[in-house]
Amino acid sequence: MDFQGFCKQFNIAQLNPQQESAVKKVNGATLLLATPGSGKTTVIVARTGYMIYVAGVSAQHILNLTYTKAAAKEMEERFIQKFHTSPENTPKFSTINSFCMSVINICAREKGLTIPRLISANEKIIRDIAREMSPEYPSDNTIKTLAQHITKVKNEMTPADELENIPDVDIDFQAFFQAYQNVLRQGNLMDFDDQLVMAYQFLQQYPDIRERASRMYHHISLDEAQDTSLIQHNIVQLLVGRQGNIFMVGDEDQSIYGFRGAYPAALLSFTQNYDNAEVLY
């Protein structure tokens, strides 16, 4: 089947030349810079189908990563609706955190590791520590700010000895962060961002797990790359390698999650991070 036959069989809407080039880009490292409203989800869905029905890539070897559960669910539903696939013939659509949790669970099972319990919310822990360290009862805004900075530190991979104090928060953040980590460690707990930290460590520590994941998913796409954090980009690069197949979609001018550690600089350094990389607009 050629591209025209593919579009006709699956009723793919008319694509402009830039969109068509992106859909046909199957192998190698590609960065697609796509502004809002330019049809990036349409391109990702169509490209995923093109890889399967034209390029002959098995659906089980395709991993589509995005920022939120809602976005992953929407893309999966659009793919199934467009290509009428069964579950076993549907590629994986996932958030990076969810994928990381699967890596952690595999390592726990195969390496005999005890994994800390994931907590759904850390507000109480933050408030209890802040109450002990602050001269006044911490406000809800202070708790929110501390939570955001915990996330930012872990996603930016900031060393503990390089933490800076938070403006307008009357708490020694370095001491606070250390106390927070101690509470998690003593309770055998991990927060949402620890999934990323632990998965990254395991992928480095256990090359057999990493190589198996790379063989399983040798075609990876990453949506909303401008809101993806440094540690998330590093996880993806571990899986892909310098010469692998990565299709990254984003727009560095649209990053809105800097307060949580978003790392749009990865788009600017894409051609340095991956061999023979190509940038499409």
PDB file of N, CA and C in Angstrom, residues 153-226:
ATOM      1  N   VAL A 153      12.504  20.434  41.497  1.00  0.00           N
ATOM      2  CA  VAL A 153      13.834  19.923  41.850  1.00  0.00           C
ATOM      3  C   VAL A 153      14.049  18.531  41.283  1.00  0.00           C
ATOM      4  N   LYS A 154      13.047  17.660  41.435  1.00  0.00           N
ATOM      5  CA  LYS A 154      13.207  16.282  40.977  1.00  0.00           C
ATOM      6  C   LYS A 154      13.207  16.193  39.456  1.00  0.00           C
ATOM      7  N   ASN A 155      12.401  17.020  38.803  1.00  0.00           N
ATOM      8  CA  ASN A 155      12.337  16.978  37.344  1.00  0.00           C
ATOM      9  C   ASN A 155      13.535  17.646  36.691  1.00  0.00           C
ATOM     10  N   GLU A 156      14.112  18.633  37.378  1.00  0.00           N
ATOM     11  CA  GLU A 156      15.309  19.289  36.851  1.00  0.00           C
ATOM     12  C   GLU A 156      16.589  18.575  37.266  1.00  0.00           C
ATOM     13  N   MET A 157      16.441  17.509  38.106  1.00  0.00           N
ATOM     14  CA  MET A 157      17.588  16.729  38.563  1.00  0.00           C
ATOM     15  C   MET A 157      18.607  17.601  39.291  1.00  0.00           C
ATOM     16  N   THR A 158      18.113  18.512  40.119  1.00  0.00           N
ATOM     17  CA  THR A 158      18.976  19.431  40.856  1.00  0.00           C
ATOM     18  C   THR A 158      19.616  18.718  42.036  1.00  0.00           C
ATOM     19  N   PRO A 159      20.941  18.727  42.161  1.00  0.00           N
ATOM     20  CA  PRO A 159      21.593  18.109  43.317  1.00  0.00           C
ATOM     21  C   PRO A 159      21.122  18.767  44.611  1.00  0.00           C
ATOM     22  N   ALA A 160      21.000  17.984  45.660  1.00  0.00           N
ATOM     23  CA  ALA A 160      20.482  18.485  46.937  1.00  0.00           C
ATOM     24  C   ALA A 160      21.323  19.627  47.494  1.00  0.00           C
ATOM     25  N   ASP A 161      22.631  19.604  47.239  1.00  0.00           N
ATOM     26  CA  ASP A 161      23.500  20.652  47.795  1.00  0.00           C
ATOM     27  C   ASP A 161      23.478  21.931  46.965  1.00  0.00           C
ATOM     28  N   GLU A 162      22.673  21.949  45.896  1.00  0.00           N
ATOM     29  CA  GLU A 162      22.573  23.149  45.061  1.00  0.00           C
ATOM     30  C   GLU A 162      21.199  23.801  45.146  1.00  0.00           C
ATOM     31  N   LEU A 163      20.390  23.358  46.094  1.00  0.00           N
ATOM     32  CA  LEU A 163      19.045  23.914  46.218  1.00  0.00           C
ATOM     33  C   LEU A 163      19.112  25.342  46.746  1.00  0.00           C
ATOM     34  N   GLU A 164      18.283  26.189  46.176  1.00  0.00           N
ATOM     35  CA  GLU A 164      18.220  27.577  46.601  1.00  0.00           C
ATOM     36  C   GLU A 164      16.916  27.833  47.336  1.00  0.00           C
ATOM     37  N   ASN A 165      16.929  28.829  48.213  1.00  0.00           N
ATOM     38  CA  ASN A 165      15.719  29.167  48.941  1.00  0.00           C
ATOM     39  C   ASN A 165      14.670  29.783  48.018  1.00  0.00           C
ATOM     40  N   ILE A 166      13.415  29.613  48.380  1.00  0.00           N
ATOM     41  CA  ILE A 166      12.303  30.100  47.580  1.00  0.00           C
ATOM     42  C   ILE A 166      11.956  31.518  48.017  1.00  0.00           C
ATOM     43  N   PRO A 167      11.898  32.459  47.091  1.00  0.00           N
ATOM     44  CA  PRO A 167      11.497  33.819  47.470  1.00  0.00           C
ATOM     45  C   PRO A 167      10.099  33.832  48.095  1.00  0.00           C
ATOM     46  N   ASP A 168       9.920  34.671  49.080  1.00  0.00           N
ATOM     47  CA  ASP A 168       8.618  34.876  49.731  1.00  0.00           C
ATOM     48  C   ASP A 168       8.154  33.667  50.548  1.00  0.00           C
ATOM     49  N   VAL A 169       9.006  32.680  50.749  1.00  0.00           N
ATOM     50  CA  VAL A 169       8.676  31.549  51.626  1.00  0.00           C
ATOM     51  C   VAL A 169       9.712  31.513  52.747  1.00  0.00           C
ATOM     52  N   ASP A 170       9.241  31.692  53.973  1.00  0.00           N
ATOM     53  CA  ASP A 170      10.141  31.841  55.116  1.00  0.00           C
ATOM     54  C   ASP A 170      10.560  30.485  55.682  1.00  0.00           C
ATOM     55  N   ILE A 171      11.143  29.671  54.794  1.00  0.00           N
ATOM     56  CA  ILE A 171      11.606  28.331  55.179  1.00  0.00           C
ATOM     57  C   ILE A 171      12.907  28.052  54.435  1.00  0.00           C
ATOM     58  N   ASP A 172      13.851  27.448  55.114  1.00  0.00           N
ATOM     59  CA  ASP A 172      15.094  27.000  54.480  1.00  0.00           C
ATOM     60  C   ASP A 172      14.738  25.813  53.582  1.00  0.00           C
ATOM     61  N   PHE A 173      14.690  26.057  52.269  1.00  0.00           N
ATOM     62  CA  PHE A 173      14.171  25.018  51.379  1.00  0.00           C
ATOM     63  C   PHE A 173      15.088  23.799  51.330  1.00  0.00           C
ATOM     64  N   GLN A 174      16.386  24.013  51.401  1.00  0.00           N
ATOM     65  CA  GLN A 174      17.297  22.867  51.377  1.00  0.00           C
ATOM     66  C   GLN A 174      17.036  21.954  52.568  1.00  0.00           C
ATOM     67  N   ALA A 175      16.870  22.544  53.756  1.00  0.00           N
ATOM     68  CA  ALA A 175      16.572  21.752  54.950  1.00  0.00           C
ATOM     69  C   ALA A 175      15.187  21.131  54.857  1.00  0.00           C
ATOM     70  N   PHE A 176      14.249  21.895  54.296  1.00  0.00           N
ATOM     71  CA  PHE A 176      12.892  21.376  54.135  1.00  0.00           C
ATOM     72  C   PHE A 176      12.885  20.161  53.207  1.00  0.00           C
ATOM     73  N   PHE A 177      13.574  20.266  52.082  1.00  0.00           N
ATOM     74  CA  PHE A 177      13.585  19.177  51.107  1.00  0.00           C
ATOM     75  C   PHE A 177      14.215  17.928  51.699  1.00  0.00           C
ATOM     76  N   GLN A 178      15.285  18.109  52.456  1.00  0.00           N
ATOM     77  CA  GLN A 178      15.937  16.969  53.100  1.00  0.00           C
ATOM     78  C   GLN A 178      14.987  16.303  54.100  1.00  0.00           C
ATOM     79  N   ALA A 179      14.262  17.119  54.872  1.00  0.00           N
ATOM     80  CA  ALA A 179      13.299  16.570  55.829  1.00  0.00           C
ATOM     81  C   ALA A 179      12.169  15.832  55.102  1.00  0.00           C
ATOM     82  N   TYR A 180      11.728  16.400  53.985  1.00  0.00           N
ATOM     83  CA  TYR A 180      10.665  15.773  53.192  1.00  0.00           C
ATOM     84  C   TYR A 180      11.120  14.407  52.676  1.00  0.00           C
ATOM     85  N   GLN A 181      12.318  14.343  52.140  1.00  0.00           N
ATOM     86  CA  GLN A 181      12.846  13.089  51.624  1.00  0.00           C
ATOM     87  C   GLN A 181      13.022  12.064  52.741  1.00  0.00           C
ATOM     88  N   ASN A 182      13.412  12.533  53.907  1.00  0.00           N
ATOM     89  CA  ASN A 182      13.579  11.623  55.049  1.00  0.00           C
ATOM     90  C   ASN A 182      12.245  11.004  55.465  1.00  0.00           C
ATOM     91  N   VAL A 183      11.186  11.802  55.461  1.00  0.00           N
ATOM     92  CA  VAL A 183       9.864  11.278  55.822  1.00  0.00           C
ATOM     93  C   VAL A 183       9.447  10.200  54.820  1.00  0.00           C
ATOM     94  N   LEU A 184       9.667  10.462  53.540  1.00  0.00           N
ATOM     95  CA  LEU A 184       9.320   9.456  52.529  1.00  0.00           C
ATOM     96  C   LEU A 184      10.140   8.187  52.729  1.00  0.00           C
ATOM     97  N   ARG A 185      11.418   8.358  52.950  1.00  0.00           N
ATOM     98  CA  ARG A 185      12.311   7.201  53.095  1.00  0.00           C
ATOM     99  C   ARG A 185      11.935   6.368  54.328  1.00  0.00           C
ATOM    100  N   GLN A 186      11.670   7.040  55.430  1.00  0.00           N
ATOM    101  CA  GLN A 186      11.338   6.326  56.662  1.00  0.00           C
ATOM    102  C   GLN A 186       9.988   5.615  56.566  1.00  0.00           C
ATOM    103  N   GLY A 187       9.073   6.169  55.785  1.00  0.00           N
ATOM    104  CA  GLY A 187       7.763   5.547  55.624  1.00  0.00           C
ATOM    105  C   GLY A 187       7.692   4.596  54.444  1.00  0.00           C
ATOM    106  N   ASN A 188       8.842   4.384  53.761  1.00  0.00           N
ATOM    107  CA  ASN A 188       8.889   3.557  52.562  1.00  0.00           C
ATOM    108  C   ASN A 188       7.849   4.037  51.552  1.00  0.00           C
ATOM    109  N   LEU A 189       7.884   5.341  51.278  1.00  0.00           N
ATOM    110  CA  LEU A 189       6.925   5.989  50.390  1.00  0.00           C
ATOM    111  C   LEU A 189       7.656   6.648  49.222  1.00  0.00           C
ATOM    112  N   MET A 190       6.929   6.879  48.144  1.00  0.00           N
ATOM    113  CA  MET A 190       7.461   7.700  47.061  1.00  0.00           C
ATOM    114  C   MET A 190       6.335   8.554  46.503  1.00  0.00           C
ATOM    115  N   ASP A 191       6.699   9.738  46.030  1.00  0.00           N
ATOM    116  CA  ASP A 191       5.691  10.608  45.445  1.00  0.00           C
ATOM    117  C   ASP A 191       5.662  10.423  43.928  1.00  0.00           C
ATOM    118  N   PHE A 192       4.792  11.193  43.285  1.00  0.00           N
ATOM    119  CA  PHE A 192       4.568  11.049  41.845  1.00  0.00           C
ATOM    120  C   PHE A 192       5.854  11.223  41.041  1.00  0.00           C
ATOM    121  N   ASP A 193       6.670  12.189  41.438  1.00  0.00           N
ATOM    122  CA  ASP A 193       7.895  12.470  40.684  1.00  0.00           C
ATOM    123  C   ASP A 193       8.989  11.452  40.950  1.00  0.00           C
ATOM    124  N   ASP A 194       8.902  10.757  42.085  1.00  0.00           N
ATOM    125  CA  ASP A 194       9.868   9.699  42.358  1.00  0.00           C
ATOM    126  C   ASP A 194       9.765   8.550  41.359  1.00  0.00           C
ATOM    127  N   GLN A 195       8.601   8.407  40.722  1.00  0.00           N
ATOM    128  CA  GLN A 195       8.476   7.396  39.661  1.00  0.00           C
ATOM    129  C   GLN A 195       9.512   7.644  38.572  1.00  0.00           C
ATOM    130  N   LEU A 196       9.688   8.910  38.219  1.00  0.00           N
ATOM    131  CA  LEU A 196      10.654   9.281  37.185  1.00  0.00           C
ATOM    132  C   LEU A 196      12.081   9.021  37.662  1.00  0.00           C
ATOM    133  N   VAL A 197      12.365   9.467  38.880  1.00  0.00           N
ATOM    134  CA  VAL A 197      13.711   9.314  39.431  1.00  0.00           C
ATOM    135  C   VAL A 197      14.090   7.835  39.525  1.00  0.00           C
ATOM    136  N   MET A 198      13.172   7.026  40.041  1.00  0.00           N
ATOM    137  CA  MET A 198      13.461   5.607  40.235  1.00  0.00           C
ATOM    138  C   MET A 198      13.595   4.872  38.893  1.00  0.00           C
ATOM    139  N   ALA A 199      12.696   5.167  37.963  1.00  0.00           N
ATOM    140  CA  ALA A 199      12.770   4.509  36.656  1.00  0.00           C
ATOM    141  C   ALA A 199      14.063   4.874  35.939  1.00  0.00           C
ATOM    142  N   TYR A 200      14.458   6.127  36.026  1.00  0.00           N
ATOM    143  CA  TYR A 200      15.707   6.569  35.391  1.00  0.00           C
ATOM    144  C   TYR A 200      16.903   5.821  36.002  1.00  0.00           C
ATOM    145  N   GLN A 201      16.917   5.707  37.326  1.00  0.00           N
ATOM    146  CA  GLN A 201      17.996   4.985  38.000  1.00  0.00           C
ATOM    147  C   GLN A 201      18.013   3.512  37.601  1.00  0.00           C
ATOM    148  N   PHE A 202      16.829   2.900  37.532  1.00  0.00           N
ATOM    149  CA  PHE A 202      16.758   1.478  37.176  1.00  0.00           C
ATOM    150  C   PHE A 202      17.207   1.242  35.733  1.00  0.00           C
ATOM    151  N   LEU A 203      16.823   2.130  34.821  1.00  0.00           N
ATOM    152  CA  LEU A 203      17.218   1.963  33.421  1.00  0.00           C
ATOM    153  C   LEU A 203      18.722   2.086  33.256  1.00  0.00           C
ATOM    154  N   GLN A 204      19.352   2.869  34.121  1.00  0.00           N
ATOM    155  CA  GLN A 204      20.812   2.964  34.111  1.00  0.00           C
ATOM    156  C   GLN A 204      21.447   1.763  34.799  1.00  0.00           C
ATOM    157  N   GLN A 205      20.846   1.328  35.892  1.00  0.00           N
ATOM    158  CA  GLN A 205      21.421   0.258  36.708  1.00  0.00           C
ATOM    159  C   GLN A 205      21.267  -1.111  36.080  1.00  0.00           C
ATOM    160  N   TYR A 206      20.167  -1.320  35.335  1.00  0.00           N
ATOM    161  CA  TYR A 206      19.874  -2.633  34.761  1.00  0.00           C
ATOM    162  C   TYR A 206      19.818  -2.539  33.228  1.00  0.00           C
ATOM    163  N   PRO A 207      20.972  -2.649  32.561  1.00  0.00           N
ATOM    164  CA  PRO A 207      20.997  -2.523  31.099  1.00  0.00           C
ATOM    165  C   PRO A 207      20.152  -3.579  30.394  1.00  0.00           C
ATOM    166  N   ASP A 208      19.963  -4.743  31.018  1.00  0.00           N
ATOM    167  CA  ASP A 208      19.135  -5.756  30.375  1.00  0.00           C
ATOM    168  C   ASP A 208      17.678  -5.303  30.274  1.00  0.00           C
ATOM    169  N   ILE A 209      17.190  -4.614  31.309  1.00  0.00           N
ATOM    170  CA  ILE A 209      15.832  -4.085  31.284  1.00  0.00           C
ATOM    171  C   ILE A 209      15.729  -2.983  30.233  1.00  0.00           C
ATOM    172  N   ARG A 210      16.726  -2.107  30.217  1.00  0.00           N
ATOM    173  CA  ARG A 210      16.724  -1.005  29.249  1.00  0.00           C
ATOM    174  C   ARG A 210      16.780  -1.525  27.812  1.00  0.00           C
ATOM    175  N   GLU A 211      17.639  -2.492  27.563  1.00  0.00           N
ATOM    176  CA  GLU A 211      17.773  -3.017  26.207  1.00  0.00           C
ATOM    177  C   GLU A 211      16.508  -3.739  25.769  1.00  0.00           C
ATOM    178  N   ARG A 212      15.857  -4.423  26.693  1.00  0.00           N
ATOM    179  CA  ARG A 212      14.608  -5.105  26.355  1.00  0.00           C
ATOM    180  C   ARG A 212      13.517  -4.093  26.012  1.00  0.00           C
ATOM    181  N   ALA A 213      13.448  -3.009  26.788  1.00  0.00           N
ATOM    182  CA  ALA A 213      12.470  -1.966  26.501  1.00  0.00           C
ATOM    183  C   ALA A 213      12.756  -1.313  25.152  1.00  0.00           C
ATOM    184  N   SER A 214      14.027  -1.111  24.849  1.00  0.00           N
ATOM    185  CA  SER A 214      14.402  -0.508  23.570  1.00  0.00           C
ATOM    186  C   SER A 214      14.060  -1.420  22.400  1.00  0.00           C
ATOM    187  N   ARG A 215      14.236  -2.719  22.583  1.00  0.00           N
ATOM    188  CA  ARG A 215      13.868  -3.666  21.524  1.00  0.00           C
ATOM    189  C   ARG A 215      12.350  -3.740  21.366  1.00  0.00           C
ATOM    190  N   MET A 216      11.656  -3.659  22.480  1.00  0.00           N
ATOM    191  CA  MET A 216      10.199  -3.720  22.436  1.00  0.00           C
ATOM    192  C   MET A 216       9.623  -2.497  21.747  1.00  0.00           C
ATOM    193  N   TYR A 217      10.106  -1.324  22.140  1.00  0.00           N
ATOM    194  CA  TYR A 217       9.590  -0.071  21.579  1.00  0.00           C
ATOM    195  C   TYR A 217      10.704   0.617  20.800  1.00  0.00           C
ATOM    196  N   HIS A 218      10.908   0.163  19.558  1.00  0.00           N
ATOM    197  CA  HIS A 218      11.963   0.788  18.778  1.00  0.00           C
ATOM    198  C   HIS A 218      11.453   1.906  17.886  1.00  0.00           C
ATOM    199  N   HIS A 219      10.189   2.294  18.067  1.00  0.00           N
ATOM    200  CA  HIS A 219       9.662   3.512  17.455  1.00  0.00           C
ATOM    201  C   HIS A 219       8.906   4.272  18.552  1.00  0.00           C
ATOM    202  N   ILE A 220       9.472   5.396  18.976  1.00  0.00           N
ATOM    203  CA  ILE A 220       8.887   6.168  20.068  1.00  0.00           C
ATOM    204  C   ILE A 220       8.537   7.563  19.574  1.00  0.00           C
ATOM    205  N   SER A 221       7.338   8.019  19.925  1.00  0.00           N
ATOM    206  CA  SER A 221       6.980   9.411  19.667  1.00  0.00           C
ATOM    207  C   SER A 221       6.720  10.099  20.996  1.00  0.00           C
ATOM    208  N   LEU A 222       7.067  11.373  21.057  1.00  0.00           N
ATOM    209  CA  LEU A 222       6.917  12.161  22.283  1.00  0.00           C
ATOM    210  C   LEU A 222       6.178  13.443  21.955  1.00  0.00           C
ATOM    211  N   ASP A 223       4.945  13.552  22.451  1.00  0.00           N
ATOM    212  CA  ASP A 223       4.125  14.739  22.225  1.00  0.00           C
ATOM    213  C   ASP A 223       4.348  15.742  23.356  1.00  0.00           C
ATOM    214  N   GLU A 224       3.980  16.996  23.102  1.00  0.00           N
ATOM    215  CA  GLU A 224       4.118  18.060  24.102  1.00  0.00           C
ATOM    216  C   GLU A 224       5.533  18.109  24.666  1.00  0.00           C
ATOM    217  N   ALA A 225       6.503  18.005  23.772  1.00  0.00           N
ATOM    218  CA  ALA A 225       7.901  17.914  24.214  1.00  0.00           C
ATOM    219  C   ALA A 225       8.361  19.173  24.927  1.00  0.00           C
ATOM    220  N   GLN A 226       7.723  20.311  24.660  1.00  0.00           N
ATOM    221  CA  GLN A 226       8.131  21.546  25.324  1.00  0.00           C
ATOM    222  C   GLN A 226       7.781  21.542  26.816  1.00  0.00           C
TER     223      GLN A 226
END
